[in-house]
XYZ file of C-alpha atoms in Angstrom:
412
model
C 27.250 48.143 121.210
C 29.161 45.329 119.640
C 32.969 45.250 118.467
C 31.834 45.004 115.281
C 29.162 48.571 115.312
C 32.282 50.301 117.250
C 34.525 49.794 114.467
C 31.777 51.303 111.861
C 31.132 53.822 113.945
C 34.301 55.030 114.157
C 35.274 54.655 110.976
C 32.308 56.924 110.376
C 33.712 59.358 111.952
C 37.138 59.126 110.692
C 35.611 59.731 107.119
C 34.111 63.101 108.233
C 37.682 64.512 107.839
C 38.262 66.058 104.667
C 34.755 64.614 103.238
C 34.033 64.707 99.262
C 30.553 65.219 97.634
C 30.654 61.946 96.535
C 31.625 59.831 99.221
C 35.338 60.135 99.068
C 38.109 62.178 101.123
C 40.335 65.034 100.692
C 43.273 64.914 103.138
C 46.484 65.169 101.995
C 49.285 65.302 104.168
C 49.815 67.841 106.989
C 46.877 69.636 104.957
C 44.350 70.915 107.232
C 41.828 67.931 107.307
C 44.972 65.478 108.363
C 45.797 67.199 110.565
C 42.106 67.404 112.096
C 41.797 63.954 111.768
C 45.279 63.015 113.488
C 43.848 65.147 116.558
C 40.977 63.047 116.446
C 43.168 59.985 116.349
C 44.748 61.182 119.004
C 42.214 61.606 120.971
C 40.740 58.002 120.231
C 44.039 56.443 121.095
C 44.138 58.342 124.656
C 40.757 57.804 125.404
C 41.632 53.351 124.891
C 44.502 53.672 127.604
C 47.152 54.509 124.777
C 50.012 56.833 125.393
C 50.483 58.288 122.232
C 54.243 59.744 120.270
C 55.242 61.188 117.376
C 58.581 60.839 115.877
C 61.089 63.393 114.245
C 58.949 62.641 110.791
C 55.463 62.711 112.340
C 54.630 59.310 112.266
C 51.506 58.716 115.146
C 52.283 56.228 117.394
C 49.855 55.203 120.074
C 51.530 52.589 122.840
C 50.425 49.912 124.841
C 53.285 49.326 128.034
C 52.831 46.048 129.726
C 55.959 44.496 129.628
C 58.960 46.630 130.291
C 61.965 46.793 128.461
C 60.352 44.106 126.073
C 60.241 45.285 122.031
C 56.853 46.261 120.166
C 54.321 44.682 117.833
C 54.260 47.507 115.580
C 50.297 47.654 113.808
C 49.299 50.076 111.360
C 49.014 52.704 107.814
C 48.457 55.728 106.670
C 45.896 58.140 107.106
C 46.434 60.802 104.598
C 44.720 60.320 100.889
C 45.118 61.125 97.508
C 43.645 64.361 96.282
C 39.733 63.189 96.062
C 40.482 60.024 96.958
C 38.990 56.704 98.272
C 37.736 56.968 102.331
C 39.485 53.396 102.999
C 43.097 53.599 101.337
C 45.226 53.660 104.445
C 42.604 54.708 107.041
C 40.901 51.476 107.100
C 44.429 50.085 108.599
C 45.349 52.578 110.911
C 41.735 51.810 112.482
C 41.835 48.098 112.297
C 45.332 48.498 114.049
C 43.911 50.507 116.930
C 40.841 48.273 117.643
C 42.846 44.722 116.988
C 45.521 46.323 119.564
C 43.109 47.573 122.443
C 41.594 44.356 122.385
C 44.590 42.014 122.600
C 45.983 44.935 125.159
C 42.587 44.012 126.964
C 42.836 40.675 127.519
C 46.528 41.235 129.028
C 49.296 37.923 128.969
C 51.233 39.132 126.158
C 55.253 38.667 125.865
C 55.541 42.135 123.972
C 54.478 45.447 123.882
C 52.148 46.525 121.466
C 52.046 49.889 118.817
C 49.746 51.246 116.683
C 51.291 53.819 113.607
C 49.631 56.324 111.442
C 52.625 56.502 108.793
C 53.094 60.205 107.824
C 52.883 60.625 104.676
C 52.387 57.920 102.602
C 50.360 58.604 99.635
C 53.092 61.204 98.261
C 51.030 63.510 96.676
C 51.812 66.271 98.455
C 55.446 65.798 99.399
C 57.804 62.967 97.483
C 58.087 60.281 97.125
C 55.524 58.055 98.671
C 56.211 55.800 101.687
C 56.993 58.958 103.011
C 57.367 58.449 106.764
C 58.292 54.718 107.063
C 60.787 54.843 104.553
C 62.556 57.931 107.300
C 61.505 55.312 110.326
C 63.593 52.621 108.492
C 66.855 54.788 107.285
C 65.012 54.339 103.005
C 65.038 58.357 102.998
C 67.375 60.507 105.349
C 65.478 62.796 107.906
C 67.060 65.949 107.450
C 66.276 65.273 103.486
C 63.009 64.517 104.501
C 62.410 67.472 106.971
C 63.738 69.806 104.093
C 61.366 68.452 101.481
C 58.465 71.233 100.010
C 55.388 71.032 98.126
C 54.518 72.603 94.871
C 53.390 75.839 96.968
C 56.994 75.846 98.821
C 55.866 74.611 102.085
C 58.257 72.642 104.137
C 58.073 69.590 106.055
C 59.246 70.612 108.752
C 57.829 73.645 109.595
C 54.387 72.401 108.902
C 54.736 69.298 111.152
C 56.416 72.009 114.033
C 52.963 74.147 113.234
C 51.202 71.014 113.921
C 53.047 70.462 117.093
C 53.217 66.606 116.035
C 57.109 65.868 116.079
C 58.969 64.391 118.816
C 61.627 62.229 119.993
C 60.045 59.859 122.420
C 58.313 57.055 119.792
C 59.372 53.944 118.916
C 62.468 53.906 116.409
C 63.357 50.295 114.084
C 65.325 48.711 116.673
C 62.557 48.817 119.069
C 60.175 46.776 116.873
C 59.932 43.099 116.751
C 57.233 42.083 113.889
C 54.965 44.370 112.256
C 51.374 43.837 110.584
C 48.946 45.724 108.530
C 46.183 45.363 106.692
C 44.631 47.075 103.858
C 41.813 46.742 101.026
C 43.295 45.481 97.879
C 42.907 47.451 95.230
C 42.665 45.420 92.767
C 39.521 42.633 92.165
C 41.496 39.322 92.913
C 39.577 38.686 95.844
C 36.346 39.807 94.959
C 36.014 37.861 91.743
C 37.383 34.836 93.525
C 34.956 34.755 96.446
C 37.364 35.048 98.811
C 37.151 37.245 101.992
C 41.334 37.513 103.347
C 44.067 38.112 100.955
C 47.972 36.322 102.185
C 50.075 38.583 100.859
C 52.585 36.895 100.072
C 54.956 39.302 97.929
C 55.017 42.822 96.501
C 55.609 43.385 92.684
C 59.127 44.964 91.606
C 58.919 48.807 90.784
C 61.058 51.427 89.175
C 59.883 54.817 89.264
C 61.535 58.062 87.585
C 60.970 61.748 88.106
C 62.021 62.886 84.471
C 62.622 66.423 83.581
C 61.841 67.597 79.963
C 63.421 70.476 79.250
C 62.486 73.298 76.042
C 62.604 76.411 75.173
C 59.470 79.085 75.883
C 58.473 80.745 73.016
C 55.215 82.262 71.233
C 52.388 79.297 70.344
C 51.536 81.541 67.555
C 54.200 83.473 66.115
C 57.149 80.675 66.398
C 57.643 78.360 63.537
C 57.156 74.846 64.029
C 60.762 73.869 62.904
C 62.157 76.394 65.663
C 60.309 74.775 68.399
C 61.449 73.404 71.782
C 58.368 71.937 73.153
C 58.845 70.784 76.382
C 55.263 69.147 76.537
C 55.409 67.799 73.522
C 58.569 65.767 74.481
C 56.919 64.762 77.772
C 53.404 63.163 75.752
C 56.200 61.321 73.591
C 57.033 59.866 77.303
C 54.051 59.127 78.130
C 53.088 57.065 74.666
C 56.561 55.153 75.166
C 55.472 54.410 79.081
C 52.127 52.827 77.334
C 53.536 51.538 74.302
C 56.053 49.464 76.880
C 53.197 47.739 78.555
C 51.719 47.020 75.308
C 55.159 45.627 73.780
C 56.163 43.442 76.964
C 53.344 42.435 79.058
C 52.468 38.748 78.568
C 49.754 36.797 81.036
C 52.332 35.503 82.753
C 54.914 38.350 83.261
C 52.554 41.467 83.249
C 54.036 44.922 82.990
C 52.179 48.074 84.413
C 53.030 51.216 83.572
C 52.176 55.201 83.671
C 53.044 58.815 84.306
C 50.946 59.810 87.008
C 51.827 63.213 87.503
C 53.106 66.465 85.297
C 54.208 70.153 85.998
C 54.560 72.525 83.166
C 55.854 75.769 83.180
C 55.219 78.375 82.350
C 51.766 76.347 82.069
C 51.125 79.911 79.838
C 48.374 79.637 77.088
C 49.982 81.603 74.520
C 54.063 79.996 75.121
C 55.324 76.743 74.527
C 56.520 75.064 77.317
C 60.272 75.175 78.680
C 60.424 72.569 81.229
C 57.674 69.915 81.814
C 58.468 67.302 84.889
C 56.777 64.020 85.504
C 56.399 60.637 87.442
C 57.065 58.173 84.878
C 56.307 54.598 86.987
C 57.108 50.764 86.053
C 56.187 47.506 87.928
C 56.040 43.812 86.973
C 56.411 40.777 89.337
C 58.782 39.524 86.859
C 62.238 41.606 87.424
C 63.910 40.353 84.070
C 60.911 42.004 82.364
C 61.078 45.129 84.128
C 64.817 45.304 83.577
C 64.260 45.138 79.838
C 61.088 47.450 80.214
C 63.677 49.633 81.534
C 66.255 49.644 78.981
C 63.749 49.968 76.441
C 63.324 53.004 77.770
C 65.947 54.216 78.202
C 67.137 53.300 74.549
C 64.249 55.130 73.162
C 64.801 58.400 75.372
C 67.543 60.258 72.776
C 64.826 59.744 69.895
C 62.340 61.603 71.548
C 64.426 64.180 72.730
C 65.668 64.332 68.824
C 62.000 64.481 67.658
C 60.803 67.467 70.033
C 64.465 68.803 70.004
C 64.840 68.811 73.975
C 66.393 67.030 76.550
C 65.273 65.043 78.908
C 67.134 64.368 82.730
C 66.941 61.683 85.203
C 65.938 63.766 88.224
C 65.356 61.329 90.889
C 64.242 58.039 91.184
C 63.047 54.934 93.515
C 63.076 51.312 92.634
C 62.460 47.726 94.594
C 62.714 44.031 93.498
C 60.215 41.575 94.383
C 60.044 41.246 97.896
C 58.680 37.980 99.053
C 57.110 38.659 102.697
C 58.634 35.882 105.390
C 56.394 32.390 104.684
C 56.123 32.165 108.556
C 53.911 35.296 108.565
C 51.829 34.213 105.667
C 51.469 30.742 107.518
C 50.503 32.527 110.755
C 47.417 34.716 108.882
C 46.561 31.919 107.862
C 46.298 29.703 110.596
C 44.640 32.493 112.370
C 42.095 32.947 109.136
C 41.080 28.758 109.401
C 40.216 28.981 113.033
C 38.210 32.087 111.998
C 36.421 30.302 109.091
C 37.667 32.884 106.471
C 38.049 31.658 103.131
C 41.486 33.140 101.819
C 44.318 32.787 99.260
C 47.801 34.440 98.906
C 48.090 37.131 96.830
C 50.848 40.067 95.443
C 50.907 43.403 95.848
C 51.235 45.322 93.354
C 50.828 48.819 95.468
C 53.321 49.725 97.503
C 52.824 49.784 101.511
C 54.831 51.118 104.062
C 54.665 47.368 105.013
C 57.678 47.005 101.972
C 59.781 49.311 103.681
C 59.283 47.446 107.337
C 59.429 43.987 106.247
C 63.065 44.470 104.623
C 64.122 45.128 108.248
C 61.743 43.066 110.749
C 58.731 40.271 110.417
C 56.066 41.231 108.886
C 52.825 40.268 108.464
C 50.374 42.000 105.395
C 47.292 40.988 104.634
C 44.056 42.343 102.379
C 40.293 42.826 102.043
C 38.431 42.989 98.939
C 37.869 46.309 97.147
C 34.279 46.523 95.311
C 35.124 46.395 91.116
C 38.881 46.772 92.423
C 38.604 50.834 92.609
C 40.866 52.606 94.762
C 42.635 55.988 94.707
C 38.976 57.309 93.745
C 35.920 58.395 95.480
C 34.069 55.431 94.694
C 36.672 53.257 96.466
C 34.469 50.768 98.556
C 35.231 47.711 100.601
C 31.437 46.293 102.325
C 30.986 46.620 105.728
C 31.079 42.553 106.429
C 34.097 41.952 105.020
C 36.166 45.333 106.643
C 34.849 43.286 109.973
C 35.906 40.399 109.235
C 39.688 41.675 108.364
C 39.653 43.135 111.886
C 38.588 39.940 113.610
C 41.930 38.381 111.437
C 44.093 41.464 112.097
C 43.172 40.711 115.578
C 43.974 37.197 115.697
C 47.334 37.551 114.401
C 48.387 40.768 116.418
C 47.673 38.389 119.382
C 49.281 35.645 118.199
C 52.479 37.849 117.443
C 52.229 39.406 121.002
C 52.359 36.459 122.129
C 55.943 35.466 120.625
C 54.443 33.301 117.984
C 57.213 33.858 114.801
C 56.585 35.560 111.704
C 59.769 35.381 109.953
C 63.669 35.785 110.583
């Protein structure tokens, strides 16, 4: 069996877990089919020569020893999805990371230790926000915040990881880590409509991102006059037409504005009562940050006539934001040294998704790189990425994890 039909086959089986009727997967964190699949993981990792850790947060780490007391080239993502999502959104990462690492580990010489990492958490759909576990591993989100955080149904991090029996204290923490790299489909259709097999990431897209709480009054949909309304869902759609109407206003071809509200609870959620609270995930991001700052204001400016139009009012209830982040130029120019001697056609690229790789590469060297996503679909079942070029991002994930074992520089 060649490199190449191990990786398929494995990845195979790593799609089992949590498997859709049409073709997708199911596995949200610490829900039953993660953990399954982190067992497996496991499992694969030990059976390679890893020794494998998880940290306070569960994040998976599987380690390869061969030069003591000497930091790590940390390798990885996520293996948890969005609720019927995609089977390659994070997963195809953590796998690359395993097979680039056992071979480089395999062919021995190296000046550091290598790591692979499954990120806990890192979709968010479950528990918030997203960037979940990395964010903990890099002092972005306080553990004991973290370990206290619950689900809609009121289940807590940290019990559920304890059920799992996948915490520890024996992994890798930031200080131990000298570069990290990961690599990931795009989601997006840069790279497919260009022809071009390896994305350089070269930057990540600003974001701002609100949890917004609308609150009403309950009352009778039938009986209760329209003037003596308090309609907390109707103040959260006038949110969600001003998140829109913002893109709409601002974006230009040059200084593009995305924007959404990607999640909503209602309560009572009743058919019969209009609604007293509605919450949501109201999300900006442009890779120009004087247009998301005015994006924002806008906003923000508009926010007292909507709660004056659906008489409510509307609170700030948490929120995450990050500039542009240019990854370090030595790590682009190592991928794509490595991609030349390869014979990959490539180009740099942003991100406009958020990685865990935006929370590691404000601390250490770091390394991020793409494959193409068929029509640019991700966070959906029909999320594809074709089997020649997910091979060929492992043959360039394995040529730089090598070269950064090796001391090469990826940044400062």
């Amino acid at each position: 069996m060649t490199s190449g039909d191990s990786f398929l086959r494995d990845f195979a089986t790593l799609s089992a877990f949590g498997a859709t009727e049409r073709g997708g997967v199911h596995r949200e964190a610490a829900s039953e089919a993660d953990e399954a699949q982190r067992r497996w993981f496991e499992q694969l990792l030990a059976g390679r020569g890893f020794t494998v850790r998880y940290d306070r947060i569960g994040n998976q780490f599987g380690l390869r020893e061969t030069v003591p007391g000497a930091p790590y080239v940390l390798v990885g993502s996520h293996l948890d999805s969005q609720p019927r999502g995609g089977r390659y959104d994070g997963a195809y990462g953590v796998l690359a990371a395993a097979h680039a690492v056992h071979r480089v580990a395999g062919t021995g010489g190296t000046a550091l230790n290598l790591a692979v990492v499954n990120w806990f958490n890192e979709e968010g759909s479950r528990f918030t926000p997203s960037m979940f576990g990395s964010a903990v591993f890099t002092g972005a989100l306080d553990l004991d915040t973290a370990r206290d955080t619950t689900d809609p149904a009121g289940v807590r991090v940290g019990d559920r990881l304890a059920a799992m029996g996948q915490t520890g204290t024996e992994a890798p923490v930031l200080a131990d880590v000298a570069a990290y790299a990961e690599i990931h489909i795009e989601q997006g259709r840069v790279l497919e409509e260009t022809g071009t097999t390896i994305g350089l990431v070269a930057d990540t897209w600003a974001a701002r991102k609100y949890d917004l709480r609308v609150l009403g009054d309950q009352s009778h949909t039938g009986s209760t006059p329209m003037a003596d309304r308090q309609d907390a869902l109707l103040g959260a759609a006038h949110l969600v037409v001003a998140a829109r109407a913002l893109a709409d206003e601002l974006s230009t071809p040059d200084a593009p504005l995305h924007t959404s509200v990607s999640r909503m609870a209602v309560e009572p959620n009743s058919p019969v009562t209009v609604a007293r609270e509605a919450v949501l995930n109201l999300d900006l991001r442009s890779p120009d940050e004087d247009l998301l700052a005015r994006a924002d204001a806008t906003l923000h400016e508009r926010i007292p006539a909507i709660e004056r139009t659906a008489r409510v009012g509307i609170e700030v209830a948490g929120a995450q934001r990050w500039g542009v982040r240019p990854f370090p130029e030595a790590g682009v120019e190592l991928a794509r040294r490595a991609a030349d001697e390869l014979g990959l056609s490539h180009r740099r690229i942003s991100t406009v998704a958020g990685h865990d790789s935006v929370h590691l590469n404000a601390h250490v060297p770091t390394v991020m790189l793409f494959v193409p996503s068929v029509d640019g679909i991700s966070h959906n079942e029909a999320e594809l990425t074709r089997d020649d070029d997910a091979l060929a991002g492992v043959e360039l994930l394995t040529a730089v994890v090598r070269r950064l074992a090796a001391g090469e520089p990826a940044g400062g």
